[in-house]
Amino acid sequence: INFKSFFAAEKEERAMASPAASRQRKEAEVLLRLSHNDPALTKADFQTEALQISELASSLRKNTSLLTLSIQRPIGLAGVELFDALGTNSILTTLTIFNGFSNTGDLVAIEALAHALKTNTCLSTLVLNNNALGNAGVAALADSLLVNTTLACLNMHRCRFGAAGAIALGTALRTNMSLTTLFIGGNNIGNDGARALADALVLNTSLLELECVVACVSLCVYLCASVCVCVVSLIPQTHTRTSSSTHSLTLPSVWAVMVALAMTEQKHWQRHSLSTRPCDTSLSSVLRT
């Protein structure tokens, strides 16, 4: 008996049976089905390093069935080719990229994504959590929102941008009337960023939910210096709408909410389901007056 060969074969068999290897085989099968345009394949999730982005991009160019695509692994500059394919794809509605970009050198790929959004006419949900977009990357995406009319949900939680990125988003929200949900929590947008978003709400009529949770915020006149996260749900009532829409705002300073209320042309607001956390008692009294 050749024990060396026996143990080598046994080791290889165990490796093939490992969760990682099993995941790689499954993803290879999904990619193969995608390349053959399998009409039954509507959702794909890729997490392993074995994924060839170039093959995925090639499949997306001709695929007519995939509706949801999730990539939870580094993409880097390979994303340029992927997003070029997204620009002409006419079926994908949801794209999630988690931990795809980790440094500022990936800006070229992020800009490619922004460019794709200017021509794509089917993507409605874009989730970019935990990506190093930075202010420049967010500004590029915000610029695409000036043109895009199909994206309804944009999630950029923990994407390492600050006030400049929030200001760019605020500018886009003044004219974009398709986005209904914007998540930008975990980014240090500061008071200037909060003000830009608050000002944008004066003109925006489509955004239903805005989340930008920031901790350790000084609430100036309204509260003593404290750690505070406030959630305010406001229902604007206008003469032109028959149904009410809800703005769920979690802003990093109370005055930003006040600016939105004081400057808005929609004079009649109904306080609805005010939710506060510890240290928010002063905020509650201010909003109820």
mmCIF file of C-alpha atoms in Angstrom, residues 138 145 152-157 161 165-174 179-187 189-190 192-202 204 206-214 229-234 245-253 256-257 260 269:
data_model
loop_
_atom_site.group_PDB
_atom_site.id
_atom_site.type_symbol
_atom_site.label_atom_id
_atom_site.label_comp_id
_atom_site.label_asym_id
_atom_site.label_seq_id
_atom_site.Cartn_x
_atom_site.Cartn_y
_atom_site.Cartn_z
ATOM 1 C CA VAL A 138 -19.466 59.925 -2.827
ATOM 2 C CA LEU A 145 -27.963 61.157 -9.069
ATOM 3 C CA ALA A 152 -34.760 54.453 -5.304
ATOM 4 C CA CYS A 153 -32.577 53.145 -2.453
ATOM 5 C CA LEU A 154 -28.936 54.039 -1.810
ATOM 6 C CA ASN A 155 -27.100 52.621 1.209
ATOM 7 C CA MET A 156 -23.632 53.966 2.017
ATOM 8 C CA HIS A 157 -23.244 52.958 5.654
ATOM 9 C CA PHE A 161 -16.728 60.162 3.969
ATOM 10 C CA GLY A 165 -19.520 64.015 0.668
ATOM 11 C CA ALA A 166 -22.732 64.939 2.500
ATOM 12 C CA ILE A 167 -22.724 68.386 0.880
ATOM 13 C CA ALA A 168 -22.453 66.758 -2.553
ATOM 14 C CA LEU A 169 -25.391 64.498 -1.681
ATOM 15 C CA GLY A 170 -27.377 67.505 -0.507
ATOM 16 C CA THR A 171 -26.799 69.202 -3.846
ATOM 17 C CA ALA A 172 -28.011 66.106 -5.682
ATOM 18 C CA LEU A 173 -31.102 65.775 -3.494
ATOM 19 C CA ARG A 174 -32.216 69.251 -4.500
ATOM 20 C CA LEU A 179 -34.482 58.447 -4.520
ATOM 21 C CA THR A 180 -36.789 57.494 -1.648
ATOM 22 C CA THR A 181 -34.301 55.974 0.828
ATOM 23 C CA LEU A 182 -30.807 57.150 1.732
ATOM 24 C CA PHE A 183 -28.690 55.463 4.432
ATOM 25 C CA ILE A 184 -25.398 57.177 5.310
ATOM 26 C CA GLY A 185 -24.921 56.217 8.963
ATOM 27 C CA GLY A 186 -21.454 55.628 10.355
ATOM 28 C CA ASN A 187 -19.919 58.554 8.453
ATOM 29 C CA ILE A 189 -20.604 64.286 8.161
ATOM 30 C CA GLY A 190 -20.425 66.982 10.841
ATOM 31 C CA ASP A 192 -21.902 71.326 7.670
ATOM 32 C CA GLY A 193 -22.991 68.022 6.168
ATOM 33 C CA ALA A 194 -26.121 67.957 8.318
ATOM 34 C CA ARG A 195 -26.994 71.490 7.260
ATOM 35 C CA ALA A 196 -26.598 70.609 3.568
ATOM 36 C CA LEU A 197 -28.950 67.653 3.923
ATOM 37 C CA ALA A 198 -31.466 69.673 5.921
ATOM 38 C CA ASP A 199 -31.461 72.421 3.293
ATOM 39 C CA ALA A 200 -31.961 69.831 0.547
ATOM 40 C CA LEU A 201 -35.124 68.557 2.225
ATOM 41 C CA VAL A 202 -36.699 71.942 1.647
ATOM 42 C CA ASN A 204 -36.806 67.471 -2.264
ATOM 43 C CA SER A 206 -39.337 62.179 -2.990
ATOM 44 C CA LEU A 207 -37.072 61.181 -0.094
ATOM 45 C CA LEU A 208 -39.045 59.209 2.476
ATOM 46 C CA GLU A 209 -36.227 57.963 4.698
ATOM 47 C CA LEU A 210 -32.896 59.572 5.532
ATOM 48 C CA GLU A 211 -30.605 57.953 8.079
ATOM 49 C CA CYS A 212 -27.336 59.526 9.141
ATOM 50 C CA VAL A 213 -26.705 58.477 12.735
ATOM 51 C CA VAL A 214 -23.717 60.174 14.324
ATOM 52 C CA VAL A 229 -28.820 60.217 18.597
ATOM 53 C CA CYS A 230 -32.292 61.455 17.738
ATOM 54 C CA VAL A 231 -34.902 59.998 15.419
ATOM 55 C CA VAL A 232 -37.699 62.243 14.263
ATOM 56 C CA SER A 233 -40.518 61.104 11.974
ATOM 57 C CA LEU A 234 -42.288 63.977 10.290
ATOM 58 C CA SER A 245 -45.375 60.572 3.049
ATOM 59 C CA THR A 246 -42.997 60.085 5.956
ATOM 60 C CA HIS A 247 -39.538 61.601 6.384
ATOM 61 C CA SER A 248 -37.586 59.510 8.900
ATOM 62 C CA LEU A 249 -34.677 61.713 9.824
ATOM 63 C CA THR A 250 -31.786 60.851 12.077
ATOM 64 C CA LEU A 251 -29.601 63.946 11.885
ATOM 65 C CA PRO A 252 -26.374 64.626 13.768
ATOM 66 C CA SER A 253 -27.575 67.893 15.289
ATOM 67 C CA ALA A 256 -30.310 70.731 11.338
ATOM 68 C CA VAL A 257 -33.811 69.396 11.900
ATOM 69 C CA ALA A 260 -35.488 71.900 7.667
ATOM 70 C CA TRP A 269 -46.297 69.677 9.741
#
